[in-house]
mmCIF file of C-alpha atoms in Angstrom:
data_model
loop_
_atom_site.group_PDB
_atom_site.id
_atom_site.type_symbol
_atom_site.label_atom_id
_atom_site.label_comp_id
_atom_site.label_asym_id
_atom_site.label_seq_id
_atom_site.Cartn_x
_atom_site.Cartn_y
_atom_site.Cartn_z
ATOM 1 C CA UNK X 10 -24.370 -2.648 22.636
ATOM 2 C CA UNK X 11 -24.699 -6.317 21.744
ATOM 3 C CA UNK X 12 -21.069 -8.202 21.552
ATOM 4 C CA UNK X 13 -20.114 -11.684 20.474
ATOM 5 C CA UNK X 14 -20.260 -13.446 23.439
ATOM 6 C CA UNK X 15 -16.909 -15.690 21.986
ATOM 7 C CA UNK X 16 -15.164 -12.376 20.762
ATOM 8 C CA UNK X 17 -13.220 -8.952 22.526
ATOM 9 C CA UNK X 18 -14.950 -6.775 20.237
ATOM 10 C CA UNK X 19 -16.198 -4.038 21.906
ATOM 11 C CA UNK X 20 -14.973 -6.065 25.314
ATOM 12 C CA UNK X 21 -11.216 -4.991 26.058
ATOM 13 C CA UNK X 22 -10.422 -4.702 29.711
ATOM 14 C CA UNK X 23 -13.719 -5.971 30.667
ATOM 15 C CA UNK X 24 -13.680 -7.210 34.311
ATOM 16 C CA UNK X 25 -13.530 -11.063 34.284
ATOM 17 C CA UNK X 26 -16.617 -12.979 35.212
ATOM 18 C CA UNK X 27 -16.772 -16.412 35.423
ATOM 19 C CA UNK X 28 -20.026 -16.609 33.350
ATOM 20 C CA UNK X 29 -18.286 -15.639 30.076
ATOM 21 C CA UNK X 30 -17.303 -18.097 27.636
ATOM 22 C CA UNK X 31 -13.539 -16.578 26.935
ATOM 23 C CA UNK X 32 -12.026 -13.404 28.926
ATOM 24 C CA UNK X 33 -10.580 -10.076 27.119
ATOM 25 C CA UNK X 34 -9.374 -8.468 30.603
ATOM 26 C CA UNK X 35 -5.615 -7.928 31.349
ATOM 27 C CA UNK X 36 -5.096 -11.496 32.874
ATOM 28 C CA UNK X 37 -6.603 -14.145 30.333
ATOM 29 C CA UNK X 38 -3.229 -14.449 28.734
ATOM 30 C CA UNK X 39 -1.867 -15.647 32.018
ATOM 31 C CA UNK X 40 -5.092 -17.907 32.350
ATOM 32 C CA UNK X 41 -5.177 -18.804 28.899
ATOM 33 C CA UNK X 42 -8.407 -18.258 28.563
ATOM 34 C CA UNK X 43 -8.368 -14.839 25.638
ATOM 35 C CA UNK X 44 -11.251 -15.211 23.458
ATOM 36 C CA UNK X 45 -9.538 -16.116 20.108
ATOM 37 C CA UNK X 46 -9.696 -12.566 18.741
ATOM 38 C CA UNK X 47 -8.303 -10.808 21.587
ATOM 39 C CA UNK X 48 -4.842 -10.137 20.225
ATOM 40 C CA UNK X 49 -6.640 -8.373 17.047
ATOM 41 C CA UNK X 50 -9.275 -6.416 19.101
ATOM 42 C CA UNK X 51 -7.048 -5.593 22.466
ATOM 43 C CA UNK X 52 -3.980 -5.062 21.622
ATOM 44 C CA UNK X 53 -3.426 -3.706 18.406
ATOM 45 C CA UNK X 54 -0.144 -2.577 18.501
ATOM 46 C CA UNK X 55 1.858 -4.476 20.732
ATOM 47 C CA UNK X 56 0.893 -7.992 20.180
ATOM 48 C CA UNK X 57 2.654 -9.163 23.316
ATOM 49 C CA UNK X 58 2.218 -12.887 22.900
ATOM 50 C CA UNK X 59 5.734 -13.302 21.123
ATOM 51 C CA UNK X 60 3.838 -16.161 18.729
ATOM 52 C CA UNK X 61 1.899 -13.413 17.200
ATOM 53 C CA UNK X 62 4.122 -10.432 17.336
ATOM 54 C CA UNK X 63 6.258 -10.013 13.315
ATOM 55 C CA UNK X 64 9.997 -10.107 13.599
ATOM 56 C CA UNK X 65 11.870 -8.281 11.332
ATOM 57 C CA UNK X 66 13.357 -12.071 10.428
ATOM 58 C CA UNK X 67 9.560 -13.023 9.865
ATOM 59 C CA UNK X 68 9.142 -9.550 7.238
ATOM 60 C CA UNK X 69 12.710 -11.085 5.358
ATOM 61 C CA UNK X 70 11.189 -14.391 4.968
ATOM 62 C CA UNK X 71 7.577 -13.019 3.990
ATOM 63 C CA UNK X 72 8.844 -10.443 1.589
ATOM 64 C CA UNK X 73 10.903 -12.850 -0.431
ATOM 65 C CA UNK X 74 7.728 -14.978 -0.740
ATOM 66 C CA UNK X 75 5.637 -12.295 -1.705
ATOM 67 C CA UNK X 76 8.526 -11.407 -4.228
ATOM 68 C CA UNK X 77 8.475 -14.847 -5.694
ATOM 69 C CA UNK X 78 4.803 -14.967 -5.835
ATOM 70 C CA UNK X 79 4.368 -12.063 -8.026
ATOM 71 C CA UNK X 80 3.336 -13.825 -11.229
ATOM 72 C CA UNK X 81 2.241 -11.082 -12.834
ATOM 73 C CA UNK X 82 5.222 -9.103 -12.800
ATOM 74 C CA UNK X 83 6.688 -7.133 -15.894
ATOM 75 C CA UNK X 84 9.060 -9.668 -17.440
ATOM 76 C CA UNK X 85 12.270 -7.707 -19.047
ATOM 77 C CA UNK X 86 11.405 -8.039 -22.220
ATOM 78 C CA UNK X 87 8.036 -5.689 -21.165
ATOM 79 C CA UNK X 88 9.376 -2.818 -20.553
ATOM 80 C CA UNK X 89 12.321 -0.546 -21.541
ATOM 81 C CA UNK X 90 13.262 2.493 -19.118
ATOM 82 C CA UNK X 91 15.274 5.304 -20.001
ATOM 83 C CA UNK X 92 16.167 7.195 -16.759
ATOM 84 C CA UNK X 93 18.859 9.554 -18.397
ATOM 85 C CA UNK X 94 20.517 12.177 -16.053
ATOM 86 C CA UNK X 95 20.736 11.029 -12.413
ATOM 87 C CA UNK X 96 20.475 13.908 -10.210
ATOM 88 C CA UNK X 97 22.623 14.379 -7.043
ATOM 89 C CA UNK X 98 20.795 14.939 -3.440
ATOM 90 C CA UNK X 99 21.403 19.168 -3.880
ATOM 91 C CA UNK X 100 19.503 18.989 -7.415
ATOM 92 C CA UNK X 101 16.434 17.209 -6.426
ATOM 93 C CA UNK X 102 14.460 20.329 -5.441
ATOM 94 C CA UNK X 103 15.563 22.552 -8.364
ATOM 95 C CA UNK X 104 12.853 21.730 -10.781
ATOM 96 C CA UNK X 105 15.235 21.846 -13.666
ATOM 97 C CA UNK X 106 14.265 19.506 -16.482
ATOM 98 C CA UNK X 107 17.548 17.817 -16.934
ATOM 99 C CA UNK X 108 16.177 14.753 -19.213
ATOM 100 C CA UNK X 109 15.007 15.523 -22.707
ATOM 101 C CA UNK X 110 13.019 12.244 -23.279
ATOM 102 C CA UNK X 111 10.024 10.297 -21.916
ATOM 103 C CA UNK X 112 11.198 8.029 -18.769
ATOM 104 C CA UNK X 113 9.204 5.273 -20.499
ATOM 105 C CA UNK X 114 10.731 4.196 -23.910
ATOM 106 C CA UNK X 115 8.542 1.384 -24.568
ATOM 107 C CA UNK X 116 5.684 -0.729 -22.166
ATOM 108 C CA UNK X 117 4.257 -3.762 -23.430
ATOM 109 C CA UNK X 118 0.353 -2.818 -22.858
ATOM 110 C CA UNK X 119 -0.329 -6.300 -23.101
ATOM 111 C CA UNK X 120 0.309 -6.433 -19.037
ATOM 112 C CA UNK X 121 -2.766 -4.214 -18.632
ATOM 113 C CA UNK X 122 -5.522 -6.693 -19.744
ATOM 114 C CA UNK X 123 -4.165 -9.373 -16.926
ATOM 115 C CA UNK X 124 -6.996 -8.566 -14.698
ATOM 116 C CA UNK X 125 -5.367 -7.256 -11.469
ATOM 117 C CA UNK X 126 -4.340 -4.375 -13.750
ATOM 118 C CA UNK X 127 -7.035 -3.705 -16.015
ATOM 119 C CA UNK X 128 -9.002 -3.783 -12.151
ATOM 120 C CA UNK X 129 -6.728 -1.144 -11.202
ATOM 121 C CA UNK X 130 -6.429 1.054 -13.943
ATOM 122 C CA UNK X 131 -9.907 1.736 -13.493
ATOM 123 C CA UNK X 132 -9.819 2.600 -10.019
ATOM 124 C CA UNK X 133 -7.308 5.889 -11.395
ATOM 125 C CA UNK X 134 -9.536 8.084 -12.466
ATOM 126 C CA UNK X 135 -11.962 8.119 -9.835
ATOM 127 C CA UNK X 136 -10.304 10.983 -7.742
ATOM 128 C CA UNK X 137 -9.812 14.906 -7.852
ATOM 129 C CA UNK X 138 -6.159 15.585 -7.421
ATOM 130 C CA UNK X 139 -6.573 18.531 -5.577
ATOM 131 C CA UNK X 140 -7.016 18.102 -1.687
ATOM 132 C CA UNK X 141 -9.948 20.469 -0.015
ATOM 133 C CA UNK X 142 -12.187 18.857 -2.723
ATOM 134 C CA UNK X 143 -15.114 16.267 -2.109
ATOM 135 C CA UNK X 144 -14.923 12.670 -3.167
ATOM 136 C CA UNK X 145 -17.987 11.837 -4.761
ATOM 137 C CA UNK X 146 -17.632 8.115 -4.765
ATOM 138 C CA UNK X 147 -20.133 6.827 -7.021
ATOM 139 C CA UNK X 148 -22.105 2.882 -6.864
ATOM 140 C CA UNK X 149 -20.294 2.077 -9.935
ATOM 141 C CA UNK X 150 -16.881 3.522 -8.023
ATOM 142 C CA UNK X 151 -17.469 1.198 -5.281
ATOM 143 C CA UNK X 152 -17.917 -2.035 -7.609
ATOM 144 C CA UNK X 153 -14.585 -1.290 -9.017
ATOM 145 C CA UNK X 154 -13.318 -1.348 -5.664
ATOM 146 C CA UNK X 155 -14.599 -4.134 -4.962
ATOM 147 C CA UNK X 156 -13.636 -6.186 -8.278
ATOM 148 C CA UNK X 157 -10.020 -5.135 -7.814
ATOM 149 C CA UNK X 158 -10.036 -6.521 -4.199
ATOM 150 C CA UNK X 159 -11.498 -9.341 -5.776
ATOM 151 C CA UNK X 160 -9.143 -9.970 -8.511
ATOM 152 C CA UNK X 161 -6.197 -9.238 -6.464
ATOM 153 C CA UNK X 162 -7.373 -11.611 -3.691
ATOM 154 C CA UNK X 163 -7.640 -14.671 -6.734
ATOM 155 C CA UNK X 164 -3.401 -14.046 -6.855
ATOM 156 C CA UNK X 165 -1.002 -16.207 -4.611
ATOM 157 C CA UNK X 166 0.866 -13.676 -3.782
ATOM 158 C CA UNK X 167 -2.029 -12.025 -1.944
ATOM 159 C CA UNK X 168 -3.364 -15.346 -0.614
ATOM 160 C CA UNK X 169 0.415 -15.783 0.978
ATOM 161 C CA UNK X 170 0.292 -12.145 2.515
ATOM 162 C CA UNK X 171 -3.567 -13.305 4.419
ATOM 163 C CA UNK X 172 -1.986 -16.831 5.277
ATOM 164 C CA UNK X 173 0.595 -15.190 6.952
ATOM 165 C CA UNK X 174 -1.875 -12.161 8.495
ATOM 166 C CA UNK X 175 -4.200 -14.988 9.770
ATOM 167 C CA UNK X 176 -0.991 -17.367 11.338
ATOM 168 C CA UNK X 177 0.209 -14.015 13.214
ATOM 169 C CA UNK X 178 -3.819 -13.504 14.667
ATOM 170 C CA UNK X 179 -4.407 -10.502 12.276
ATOM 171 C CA UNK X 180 -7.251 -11.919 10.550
ATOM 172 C CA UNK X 181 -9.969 -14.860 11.310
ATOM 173 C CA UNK X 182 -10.926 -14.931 8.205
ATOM 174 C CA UNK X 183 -10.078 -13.712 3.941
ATOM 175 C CA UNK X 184 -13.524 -12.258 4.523
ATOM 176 C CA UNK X 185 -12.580 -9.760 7.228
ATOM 177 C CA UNK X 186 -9.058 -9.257 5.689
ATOM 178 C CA UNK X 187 -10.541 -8.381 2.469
ATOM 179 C CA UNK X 188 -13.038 -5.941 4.678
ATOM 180 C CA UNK X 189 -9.805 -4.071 6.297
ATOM 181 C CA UNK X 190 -8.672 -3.667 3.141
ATOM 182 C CA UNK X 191 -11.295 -1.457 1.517
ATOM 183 C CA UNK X 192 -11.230 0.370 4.461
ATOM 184 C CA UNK X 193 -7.509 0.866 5.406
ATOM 185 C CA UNK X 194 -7.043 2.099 1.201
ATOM 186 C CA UNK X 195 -10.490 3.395 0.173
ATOM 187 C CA UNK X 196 -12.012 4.666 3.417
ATOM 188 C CA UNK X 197 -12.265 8.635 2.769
ATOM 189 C CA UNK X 198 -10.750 11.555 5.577
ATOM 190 C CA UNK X 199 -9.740 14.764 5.478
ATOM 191 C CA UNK X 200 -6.793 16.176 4.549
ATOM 192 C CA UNK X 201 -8.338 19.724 3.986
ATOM 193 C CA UNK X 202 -10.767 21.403 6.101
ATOM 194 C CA UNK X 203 -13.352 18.870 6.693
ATOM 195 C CA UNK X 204 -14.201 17.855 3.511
ATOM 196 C CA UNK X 205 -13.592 14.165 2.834
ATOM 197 C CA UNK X 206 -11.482 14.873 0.412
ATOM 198 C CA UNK X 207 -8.371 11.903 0.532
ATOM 199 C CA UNK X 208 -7.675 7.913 0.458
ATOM 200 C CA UNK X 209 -4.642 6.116 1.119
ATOM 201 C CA UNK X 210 -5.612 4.204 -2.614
ATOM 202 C CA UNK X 211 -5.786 8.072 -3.870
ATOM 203 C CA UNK X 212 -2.241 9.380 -2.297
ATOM 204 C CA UNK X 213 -0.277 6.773 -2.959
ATOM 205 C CA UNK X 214 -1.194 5.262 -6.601
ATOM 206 C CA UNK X 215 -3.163 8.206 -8.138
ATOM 207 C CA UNK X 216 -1.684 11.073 -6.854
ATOM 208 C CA UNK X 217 -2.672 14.267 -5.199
ATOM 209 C CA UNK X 218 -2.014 17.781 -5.257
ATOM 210 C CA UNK X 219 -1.488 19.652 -2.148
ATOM 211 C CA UNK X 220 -0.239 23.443 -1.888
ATOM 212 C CA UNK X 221 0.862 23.662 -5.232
ATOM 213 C CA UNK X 222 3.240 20.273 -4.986
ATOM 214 C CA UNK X 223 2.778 16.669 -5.791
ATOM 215 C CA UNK X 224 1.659 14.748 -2.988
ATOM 216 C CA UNK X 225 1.904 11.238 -2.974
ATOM 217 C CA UNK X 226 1.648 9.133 -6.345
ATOM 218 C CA UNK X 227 4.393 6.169 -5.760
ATOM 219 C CA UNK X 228 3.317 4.065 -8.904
ATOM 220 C CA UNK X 229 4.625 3.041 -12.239
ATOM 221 C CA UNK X 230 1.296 2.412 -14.268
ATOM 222 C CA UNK X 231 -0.491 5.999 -13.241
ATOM 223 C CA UNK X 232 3.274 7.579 -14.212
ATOM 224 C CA UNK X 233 3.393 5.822 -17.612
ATOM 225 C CA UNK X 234 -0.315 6.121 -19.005
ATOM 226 C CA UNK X 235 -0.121 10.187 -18.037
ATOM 227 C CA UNK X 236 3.525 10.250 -19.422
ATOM 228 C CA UNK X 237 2.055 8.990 -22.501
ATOM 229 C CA UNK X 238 -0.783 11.462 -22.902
ATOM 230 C CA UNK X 239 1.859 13.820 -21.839
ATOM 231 C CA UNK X 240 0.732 15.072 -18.767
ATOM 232 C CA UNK X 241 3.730 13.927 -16.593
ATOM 233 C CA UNK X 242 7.257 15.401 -17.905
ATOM 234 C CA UNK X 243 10.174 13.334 -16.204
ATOM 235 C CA UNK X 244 12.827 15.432 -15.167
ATOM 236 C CA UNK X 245 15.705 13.098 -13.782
ATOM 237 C CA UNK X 246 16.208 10.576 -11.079
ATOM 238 C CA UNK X 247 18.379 10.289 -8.085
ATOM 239 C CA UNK X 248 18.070 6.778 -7.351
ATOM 240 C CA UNK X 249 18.092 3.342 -9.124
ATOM 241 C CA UNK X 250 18.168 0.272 -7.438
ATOM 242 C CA UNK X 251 20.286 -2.512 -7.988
ATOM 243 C CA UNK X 252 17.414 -5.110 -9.615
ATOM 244 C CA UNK X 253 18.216 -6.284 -12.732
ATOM 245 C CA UNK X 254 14.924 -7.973 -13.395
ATOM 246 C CA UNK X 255 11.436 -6.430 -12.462
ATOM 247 C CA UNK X 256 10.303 -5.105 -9.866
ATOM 248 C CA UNK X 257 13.029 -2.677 -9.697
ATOM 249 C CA UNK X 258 12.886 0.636 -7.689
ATOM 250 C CA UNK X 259 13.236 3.971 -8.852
ATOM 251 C CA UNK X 260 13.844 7.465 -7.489
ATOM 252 C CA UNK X 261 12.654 10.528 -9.745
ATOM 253 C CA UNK X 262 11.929 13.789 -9.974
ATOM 254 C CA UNK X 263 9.034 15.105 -12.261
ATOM 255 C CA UNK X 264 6.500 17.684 -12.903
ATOM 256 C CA UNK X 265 2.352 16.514 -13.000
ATOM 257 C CA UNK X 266 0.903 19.494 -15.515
ATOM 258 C CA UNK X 267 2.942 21.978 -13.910
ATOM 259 C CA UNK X 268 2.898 20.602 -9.732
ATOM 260 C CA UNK X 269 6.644 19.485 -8.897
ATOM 261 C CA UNK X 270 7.780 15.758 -6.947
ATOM 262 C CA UNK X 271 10.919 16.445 -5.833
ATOM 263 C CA UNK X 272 11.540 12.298 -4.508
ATOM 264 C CA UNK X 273 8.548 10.167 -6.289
ATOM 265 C CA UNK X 274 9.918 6.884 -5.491
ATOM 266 C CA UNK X 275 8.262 4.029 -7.348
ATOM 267 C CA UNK X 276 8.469 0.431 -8.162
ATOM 268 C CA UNK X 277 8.813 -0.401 -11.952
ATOM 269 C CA UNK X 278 7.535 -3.398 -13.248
ATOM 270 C CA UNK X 279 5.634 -4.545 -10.423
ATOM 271 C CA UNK X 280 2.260 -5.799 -10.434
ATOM 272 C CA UNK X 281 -0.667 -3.909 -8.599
ATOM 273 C CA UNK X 282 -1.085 -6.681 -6.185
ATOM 274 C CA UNK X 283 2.689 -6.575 -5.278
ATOM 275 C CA UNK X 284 2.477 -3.211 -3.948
ATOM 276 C CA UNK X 285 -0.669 -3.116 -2.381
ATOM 277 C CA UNK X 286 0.527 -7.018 -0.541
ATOM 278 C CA UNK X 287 4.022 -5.130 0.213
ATOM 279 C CA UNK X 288 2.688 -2.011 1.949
ATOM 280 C CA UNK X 289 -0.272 -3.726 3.521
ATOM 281 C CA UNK X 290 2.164 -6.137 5.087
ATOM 282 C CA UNK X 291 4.368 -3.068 6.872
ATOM 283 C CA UNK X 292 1.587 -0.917 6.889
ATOM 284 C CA UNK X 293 0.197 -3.923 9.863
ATOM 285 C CA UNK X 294 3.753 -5.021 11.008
ATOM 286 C CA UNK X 295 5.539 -1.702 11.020
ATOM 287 C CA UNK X 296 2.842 1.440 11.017
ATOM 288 C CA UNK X 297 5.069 5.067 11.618
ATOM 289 C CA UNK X 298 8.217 3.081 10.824
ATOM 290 C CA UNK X 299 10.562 1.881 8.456
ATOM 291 C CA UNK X 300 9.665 -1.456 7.420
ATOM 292 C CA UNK X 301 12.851 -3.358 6.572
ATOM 293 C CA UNK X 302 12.439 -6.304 3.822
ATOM 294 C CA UNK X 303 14.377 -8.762 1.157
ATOM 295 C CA UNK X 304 13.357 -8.442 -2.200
ATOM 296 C CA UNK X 305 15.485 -10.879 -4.531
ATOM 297 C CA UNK X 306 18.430 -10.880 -1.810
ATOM 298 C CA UNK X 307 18.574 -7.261 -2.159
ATOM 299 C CA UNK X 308 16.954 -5.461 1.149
ATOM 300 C CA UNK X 309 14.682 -2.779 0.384
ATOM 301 C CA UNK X 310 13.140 -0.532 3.421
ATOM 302 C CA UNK X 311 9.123 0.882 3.280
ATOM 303 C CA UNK X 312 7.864 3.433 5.294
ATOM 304 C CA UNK X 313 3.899 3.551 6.112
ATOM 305 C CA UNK X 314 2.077 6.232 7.855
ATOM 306 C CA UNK X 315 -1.360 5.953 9.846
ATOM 307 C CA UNK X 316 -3.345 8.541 9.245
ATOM 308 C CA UNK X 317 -4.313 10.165 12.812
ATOM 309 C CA UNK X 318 -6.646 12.512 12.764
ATOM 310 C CA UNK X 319 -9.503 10.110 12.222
ATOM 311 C CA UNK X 320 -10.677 6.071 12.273
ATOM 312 C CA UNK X 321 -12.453 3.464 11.484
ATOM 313 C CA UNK X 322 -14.226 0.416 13.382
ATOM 314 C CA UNK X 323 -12.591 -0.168 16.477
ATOM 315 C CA UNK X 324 -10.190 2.862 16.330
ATOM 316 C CA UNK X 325 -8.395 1.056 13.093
ATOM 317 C CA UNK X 326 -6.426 3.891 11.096
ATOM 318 C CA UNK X 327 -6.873 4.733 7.592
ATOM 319 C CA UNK X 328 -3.468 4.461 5.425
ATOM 320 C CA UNK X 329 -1.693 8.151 5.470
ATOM 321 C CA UNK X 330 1.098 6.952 2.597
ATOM 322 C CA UNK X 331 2.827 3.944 1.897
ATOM 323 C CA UNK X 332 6.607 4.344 -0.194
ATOM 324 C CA UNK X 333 9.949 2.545 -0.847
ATOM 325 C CA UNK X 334 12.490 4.927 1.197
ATOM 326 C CA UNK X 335 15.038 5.461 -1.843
ATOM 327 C CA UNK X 336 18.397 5.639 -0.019
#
């Protein structure tokens, strides 16, 4: 196995030798003398030099950039919600219908030709909701991918997120970041028996359907354009957060052509970028945890899963789910 002779991949824990141009064993730090990519390659998780490790002060600061940077947000006048009877924590799981109208009252569909979101509309119907079931992804599939990496990655709210990735030793380059990307949210596993059959992109922003109940499906755009064909009745909601501008955050209960969500929480408003930057960023800084950030001076809390059973290059995990933890 050939390996960069100025990288640790593929070189963690090697025993030092004085012949090698930079050293990946236990020691180097001491020495100074880590190959540039060691942090990324060898230590994952911990990130024990404390100039790359992110504080929670560093995921305040970040956040509220990445909040300011979102450009192509819903502006107020875009959208009108109607969120009706709020449910209290015993009523969540009843699937009882307490809301007689559509959740969305009005969405200016203007937003979706801004090309992050006319990217990422596309990307919705390329997956079978059930799990157990093949993904056939197709070449043309793959090109959207690709385009709505691309278009995201033109927006400064994404270029701030890989700024910040590549200052904290995540990334050496937009090229590679952009490469972890597609494979952290589009790289297929198994959530059935085998079959390669799930993506973090496909639980978390299209939706699944998993022993008869809603799996997944955290976002605003996939809820409104099935709530307009009708295929998503709102029931209630149980929490709304205390934004009075977009993004705001939503908790609600709902029924997908018969499958319940008992706790679908979703950001309203936001643009596709914003929550793929937002749960990338904890997804890296915070994986299995809650990730604790400042949206607007309001804090607002993220949990992220790895998925376990499975990986990808260098024992990387694939995204399990990504969602605002509704209080």
């Amino acid at each position: 196995l050939y390996t960069a002779p100025d990288s640790c991949e593929g070189r963690c824990e090697e025993p030092y030798s004085e012949e090698d141009e930079c050293h990946c064993d236990a020691e180097c730090e001491t020495y100074g003398n880590c190959c540039e990519d060691y942090y990324r390659h060898c230590q994952p998780d911990g990130f024990s030099s404390s100039r790359d490790a992110i504080t929670d002060e560093d995921l305040l600061r970040v956040s509220e950039q990445l909040y300011r940077a979102d450009h192509n947000k819903a502006r107020p006048s875009d959208i009108a919600i109607n969120p009706q009877y709020q449910a209290s924590p015993d009523e969540t799981g009843d699937q009882e219908d307490r809301s007689p109208w559509p959740l969305y009252k009005y969405v200016n569909e203007e937003l979706f030709s801004k090309p992050t979101y006319a990217s990422f509309i596309k990307l919705l119907d390329n997956y079978q909701r059930a799990t157990g079931r093949e993904e056939e992804v197709t070449a043309e599939e793959l090109r959207e991918q690709d385009n709505f990496l691309k278009e995201v990655m033109k927006t400064e709210l994404m270029k701030k997120l890989f700024a910040f990735l590549h200052q904290k030793n995540r990334y050496s380059s937009e090229q590679e970041f952009v490469a972890d990307l597609k494979e952290m949210w589009f790289g297929l596993y198994s959530r059935g028996d085998g079959e390669q059959d799930s993506s973090g992109f496909e639980h978390v922003f299209s939706g699944e359907v998993k022993k008869g109940k809603v799996s997944g499906f955290h976002n605003w755009i996939r809820f409104y354009l099935l709530e307009k064909k009708g295929i998503v009745n709102y029931f209630s909601h149980n929490f709304d957060g205390p934004w009075d501008t977009y993004p705001d955050v939503l908790g609600l209960q709902f029924s997908w052509d018969g499958f319940y969500k008992e706790v679908g929480s979703a950001f309203i408003g936001s643009s596709p970028e914003f929550e793929l930057g937002l749960y990338t960023l904890c997804f890296i800084a915070r994986p299995g945890r809650a990730c604790y950030l400042s949206l607007g001076g309001y804090s607002l809390s993220i949990q992220t899963y790895p998925w376990t059973k499975s990986t990808y290059g260098n024992g990387k995990k694939y995204i399990a789910t990504a969602y605002v933890i509704s209080p």
